[in-house]
Amino acid sequence: MRRSLQSIVFLALISSFITSARPLAAQVTADTVISVSRLPNVGLRWRDLPGIHAQAVERKRLDQLRGVGDEHSLLLRAPSTLFETLPPPPGWLRVTLLLPEIRSVWNSGIPVPSQEYPGWEGRASNLLLTTGVELRYGPVRLILAPELTYQDNTDFQTIVYPLSKIPHRSTFASPFHAPPHSLDTPLRFGPTARTRIGLGQSSLTVGAGPIEVGVATENFWWGPGIRNALVMSDNAAGFPHAFLRTGDPLDTGLGELEARWIVGELAESDYFDADRSNDDRVLSAAALVLRPAFQPNLSLGITRAVYSLESGQGVEITSPFDVFRDIGRPNAANGDTDAEGRAYDQIFSLFGRWLFPQSGFETYAEWARFEQPRSFGDFLETPNHTQGYTLGLQWAKPIDELSTLRIQGELTNLELSSTYRTRRVISSYASTVIPQGYTNRGQVIGASIGPGASSQWLAADFFHDRWNLGAFGGRIRWDNAAYYDVIPNATYLGHDVSIFAGVRGALQVRGFEISTRLQMGNRYNYLFQNYARAIDDVSAVDIRNFTAQFTLRALH
């Protein structure tokens, strides 16, 4: 019976705990225990595990904007890379308790993507609890950081796709992503409340000089975007994967290089279809970021992800190299498969971030393409075919030694490229050959705004030494590619659009950090439900939604 990669990762994490504990057990004496209690750098300690969007990361990026940041670009990050601790003395095992984090989100009307934490958040109350332990012995580091999630999942309006067209689809599956725009993005995850316990942000890392290898279930973020990362984000739940990466930037002579290479296993949601033969997929992905020696404030990156349905053998020994594979054009009219008839799909991106610390300014961009070009000539002729992009900027102005004003702006566009007039273009993240598309457990792995969407966002924040307060606003046009493909007789009156605004802030007090986000929004023509034929004819479903998010973290 085939053992899934998730089972392998779980067994590796547990076995590493036992293996790491053996040297300590062999050395434990009364004198050893006394020594541990006297030395602050060994024995039992505690601290918080920073998340990808934690306030600590916000302040690190702000420090870089002011010219006082560390050497890491923050463009390839994960909890394990943000959790910086010195190795223990030789022969000692250090145990670090991970202080708990509790996050609560309440949505009054409909689910709203958080763009800050992984997973789906339904209507009414949602809860996320993370805690755990870090064990470090020599070059081996184990982070066990399980997550408990709960969602009230209170009922709200959904639309059922005609089952006669897709007989195996769940009634909760997306009504707008039938083939060829197939995608596993349920509107609702079942009819009842949901509770789940998983390995969460756990990882096992073995260092070998500047290189690290390991296995993990943690989330990670690739790219410069603040709100949306096009190829790899924490919008979906983390998936089991093995990795090879740089621990610290490598000095290559041309500049400092950071690298990531992973192979993992993606899972289907419980509310997509009843076909169990295609539930799992293999993902191979890699990313590079170079800070050129001639301009260290400039970061240039490239990333690619290739995914396919699992063969009968699951993740194979050649699977990590899929990221370098020529997959053809599987979403073209005729489709491409390999010699064995196995289909692959992909997305790649180029990105950059340029800091101007003397002005407190940065600009960044990410450009992605969902279909690889037929040739270099094809790329030159239609570089925008199946493209998506993010453009953004930040500006910070010091007020005094402890206070800074920061302004952010970002726009993302994943709508159909104009080449749809002459060539097939399907929704971003959807696939003709991979029924679930680029998702894990029913959530898009890339941009949180989802397939075929576009967004604009602006924010202003005031940072003090131990608190910050700000306001934000934005607009999202949802799934616009599917709107033109699925909705009969679509007009300009029926686009599904959200307008929102809110306030946010954080406060550090007595060893705790409390952060909050309060957001009010209107979603117009929800699920394209406007059948008006004239501007003065109102026949739409509009939903007002209030979101309240509170996070409590214990700080080290």
CSV table of C-alpha atoms in Angstrom, one decimal, residues 253-435:
chain,number,residue,atom,x,y,z
A,253,GLY,CA,30.8,36.9,-6.7
A,254,LEU,CA,27.9,38.2,-8.8
A,255,GLY,CA,26.0,38.9,-5.6
A,256,GLU,CA,24.2,37.2,-2.8
A,257,LEU,CA,22.0,34.3,-3.8
A,258,GLU,CA,19.1,32.7,-2.0
A,259,ALA,CA,17.5,29.5,-3.3
A,260,ARG,CA,14.6,27.1,-2.6
A,261,TRP,CA,13.8,23.7,-4.2
A,262,ILE,CA,10.8,21.6,-3.0
A,263,VAL,CA,8.8,18.6,-3.9
A,264,GLY,CA,5.5,18.0,-2.2
A,265,GLU,CA,2.1,16.4,-2.3
A,266,LEU,CA,-1.1,18.4,-2.8
A,267,ALA,CA,-4.5,17.2,-1.5
A,268,GLU,CA,-8.0,17.6,-2.8
A,269,SER,CA,-10.7,19.1,-0.7
A,270,ASP,CA,-13.5,17.0,0.7
A,271,TYR,CA,-16.0,19.1,-1.3
A,272,PHE,CA,-14.8,18.8,-4.9
A,273,ASP,CA,-15.8,15.5,-6.5
A,274,ALA,CA,-16.4,11.8,-5.7
A,275,ASP,CA,-13.6,10.5,-7.9
A,276,ARG,CA,-11.0,9.1,-5.5
A,277,SER,CA,-8.6,8.0,-8.2
A,278,ASN,CA,-7.3,11.6,-8.8
A,279,ASP,CA,-7.2,13.1,-5.3
A,280,ASP,CA,-3.5,13.7,-5.0
A,281,ARG,CA,-1.0,15.7,-7.0
A,282,VAL,CA,2.7,16.1,-7.0
A,283,LEU,CA,4.2,19.6,-7.0
A,284,SER,CA,7.8,20.4,-7.8
A,285,ALA,CA,8.9,24.1,-7.5
A,286,ALA,CA,12.0,26.2,-7.2
A,287,ALA,CA,12.9,29.8,-6.6
A,288,LEU,CA,16.1,32.0,-6.8
A,289,VAL,CA,16.7,35.5,-5.6
A,290,LEU,CA,19.9,37.4,-6.4
A,291,ARG,CA,21.0,40.7,-5.0
A,292,PRO,CA,23.6,41.9,-7.5
A,293,ALA,CA,26.9,43.0,-6.1
A,294,PHE,CA,26.8,46.3,-8.0
A,295,GLN,CA,23.3,47.2,-6.5
A,296,PRO,CA,22.7,45.3,-3.2
A,297,ASN,CA,19.4,47.2,-2.7
A,298,LEU,CA,18.0,45.5,-5.8
A,299,SER,CA,16.6,41.9,-5.6
A,300,LEU,CA,15.8,39.9,-8.7
A,301,GLY,CA,14.0,36.6,-8.6
A,302,ILE,CA,12.6,33.8,-10.6
A,303,THR,CA,10.3,30.9,-9.6
A,304,ARG,CA,8.5,28.0,-11.3
A,305,ALA,CA,6.0,25.4,-10.1
A,306,VAL,CA,5.1,22.3,-12.0
A,307,TYR,CA,2.2,20.0,-10.8
A,308,SER,CA,0.7,16.8,-12.1
A,309,LEU,CA,-1.6,14.0,-11.0
A,310,GLU,CA,0.1,11.3,-9.0
A,311,SER,CA,1.0,8.1,-10.7
A,312,GLY,CA,0.3,4.8,-9.0
A,313,GLN,CA,3.7,5.2,-7.3
A,314,GLY,CA,3.0,8.6,-5.6
A,315,VAL,CA,5.9,10.9,-5.3
A,316,GLU,CA,8.7,9.3,-7.4
A,317,ILE,CA,12.4,9.7,-7.2
A,318,THR,CA,12.4,11.9,-10.4
A,319,SER,CA,9.5,14.1,-9.1
A,320,PRO,CA,11.8,16.9,-7.8
A,321,PHE,CA,13.1,17.4,-11.3
A,322,ASP,CA,9.7,18.1,-12.8
A,323,VAL,CA,10.3,21.8,-12.2
A,324,PHE,CA,12.8,21.7,-15.0
A,325,ARG,CA,10.5,19.7,-17.4
A,326,ASP,CA,9.2,21.0,-20.7
A,327,ILE,CA,5.5,20.4,-20.2
A,328,GLY,CA,4.2,21.7,-23.5
A,329,ARG,CA,0.9,23.5,-23.6
A,330,PRO,CA,-1.6,21.2,-21.8
A,331,ASN,CA,-4.4,23.9,-21.8
A,332,ALA,CA,-4.2,24.6,-25.5
A,333,ALA,CA,-7.0,23.3,-27.7
A,334,ASN,CA,-5.3,19.9,-28.4
A,335,GLY,CA,-3.4,19.6,-25.1
A,336,ASP,CA,0.0,18.1,-24.5
A,337,THR,CA,1.0,15.0,-22.5
A,338,ASP,CA,4.3,13.2,-22.1
A,339,ALA,CA,5.2,9.8,-23.7
A,340,GLU,CA,3.3,7.9,-21.0
A,341,GLY,CA,0.2,10.1,-21.5
A,342,ARG,CA,0.7,11.9,-18.2
A,343,ALA,CA,-0.2,15.6,-18.1
A,344,TYR,CA,1.5,18.4,-16.3
A,345,ASP,CA,0.7,22.0,-15.7
A,346,GLN,CA,2.8,24.9,-14.6
A,347,ILE,CA,3.2,28.6,-13.6
A,348,PHE,CA,6.4,30.6,-13.6
A,349,SER,CA,7.2,34.2,-12.6
A,350,LEU,CA,9.9,36.8,-12.6
A,351,PHE,CA,10.0,39.4,-9.8
A,352,GLY,CA,12.0,42.2,-8.4
A,353,ARG,CA,12.2,44.6,-5.5
A,354,TRP,CA,14.2,47.8,-5.4
A,355,LEU,CA,14.9,49.6,-2.2
A,356,PHE,CA,15.9,53.3,-1.9
A,357,PRO,CA,16.7,53.6,1.8
A,358,GLN,CA,17.9,57.2,1.5
A,359,SER,CA,14.4,58.1,0.4
A,360,GLY,CA,12.5,55.5,2.5
A,361,PHE,CA,11.0,54.1,-0.7
A,362,GLU,CA,10.7,50.8,-2.4
A,363,THR,CA,9.0,49.5,-5.5
A,364,TYR,CA,8.4,45.9,-6.5
A,365,ALA,CA,6.8,43.8,-9.2
A,366,GLU,CA,6.0,40.2,-10.0
A,367,TRP,CA,5.0,39.0,-13.5
A,368,ALA,CA,3.8,35.5,-14.1
A,369,ARG,CA,2.8,33.4,-17.0
A,370,PHE,CA,0.5,30.3,-16.8
A,371,GLU,CA,1.4,28.7,-20.1
A,372,GLN,CA,5.0,28.2,-21.2
A,373,PRO,CA,5.8,29.7,-24.6
A,374,ARG,CA,6.0,27.5,-27.7
A,375,SER,CA,9.3,29.1,-28.6
A,376,PHE,CA,11.4,32.2,-28.0
A,377,GLY,CA,9.7,33.7,-31.0
A,378,ASP,CA,6.3,32.9,-29.6
A,379,PHE,CA,7.3,34.7,-26.4
A,380,LEU,CA,8.4,37.8,-28.2
A,381,GLU,CA,5.2,37.9,-30.3
A,382,THR,CA,2.8,37.4,-27.4
A,383,PRO,CA,4.6,37.9,-24.0
A,384,ASN,CA,1.3,38.7,-22.4
A,385,HIS,CA,-0.4,35.4,-23.2
A,386,THR,CA,-1.8,33.9,-20.0
A,387,GLN,CA,0.0,36.5,-17.9
A,388,GLY,CA,-0.7,37.9,-14.4
A,389,TYR,CA,1.1,40.6,-12.6
A,390,THR,CA,1.5,42.5,-9.3
A,391,LEU,CA,2.9,46.0,-8.9
A,392,GLY,CA,3.5,47.7,-5.6
A,393,LEU,CA,5.3,50.4,-3.6
A,394,GLN,CA,6.0,51.4,-0.1
A,395,TRP,CA,7.2,54.7,1.4
A,396,ALA,CA,8.2,55.4,4.9
A,397,LYS,CA,8.9,58.8,6.6
A,398,PRO,CA,10.5,58.9,10.1
A,399,ILE,CA,8.7,61.3,12.4
A,400,ASP,CA,11.1,60.9,15.3
A,401,GLU,CA,13.5,58.3,16.7
A,402,LEU,CA,10.6,56.0,17.6
A,403,SER,CA,7.9,56.8,15.1
A,404,THR,CA,7.5,56.3,11.4
A,405,LEU,CA,4.7,56.9,8.9
A,406,ARG,CA,4.3,54.2,6.2
A,407,ILE,CA,2.2,54.2,3.0
A,408,GLN,CA,1.6,51.1,0.9
A,409,GLY,CA,-0.1,50.4,-2.4
A,410,GLU,CA,-0.5,47.3,-4.5
A,411,LEU,CA,-2.4,46.1,-7.5
A,412,THR,CA,-2.7,42.6,-8.9
A,413,ASN,CA,-4.3,41.5,-12.2
A,414,LEU,CA,-5.0,37.9,-13.0
A,415,GLU,CA,-7.9,38.5,-15.5
A,416,LEU,CA,-7.9,37.0,-19.0
A,417,SER,CA,-5.1,38.3,-21.2
A,418,SER,CA,-6.1,40.0,-24.5
A,419,THR,CA,-4.8,37.1,-26.5
A,420,TYR,CA,-8.1,35.2,-25.7
A,421,ARG,CA,-9.3,36.7,-29.1
A,422,THR,CA,-6.9,34.4,-31.0
A,423,ARG,CA,-5.8,31.6,-28.6
A,424,ARG,CA,-7.4,29.7,-25.7
A,425,VAL,CA,-6.9,31.4,-22.4
A,426,ILE,CA,-8.4,29.8,-19.3
A,427,SER,CA,-8.7,31.2,-15.7
A,428,SER,CA,-5.4,31.5,-13.9
A,429,TYR,CA,-4.7,28.6,-11.5
A,430,ALA,CA,-7.4,26.5,-13.3
A,431,SER,CA,-6.4,23.6,-15.6
A,432,THR,CA,-7.8,21.5,-18.4
A,433,VAL,CA,-5.7,18.4,-17.5
A,434,ILE,CA,-5.5,18.7,-13.7
A,435,PRO,CA,-9.1,18.8,-12.4
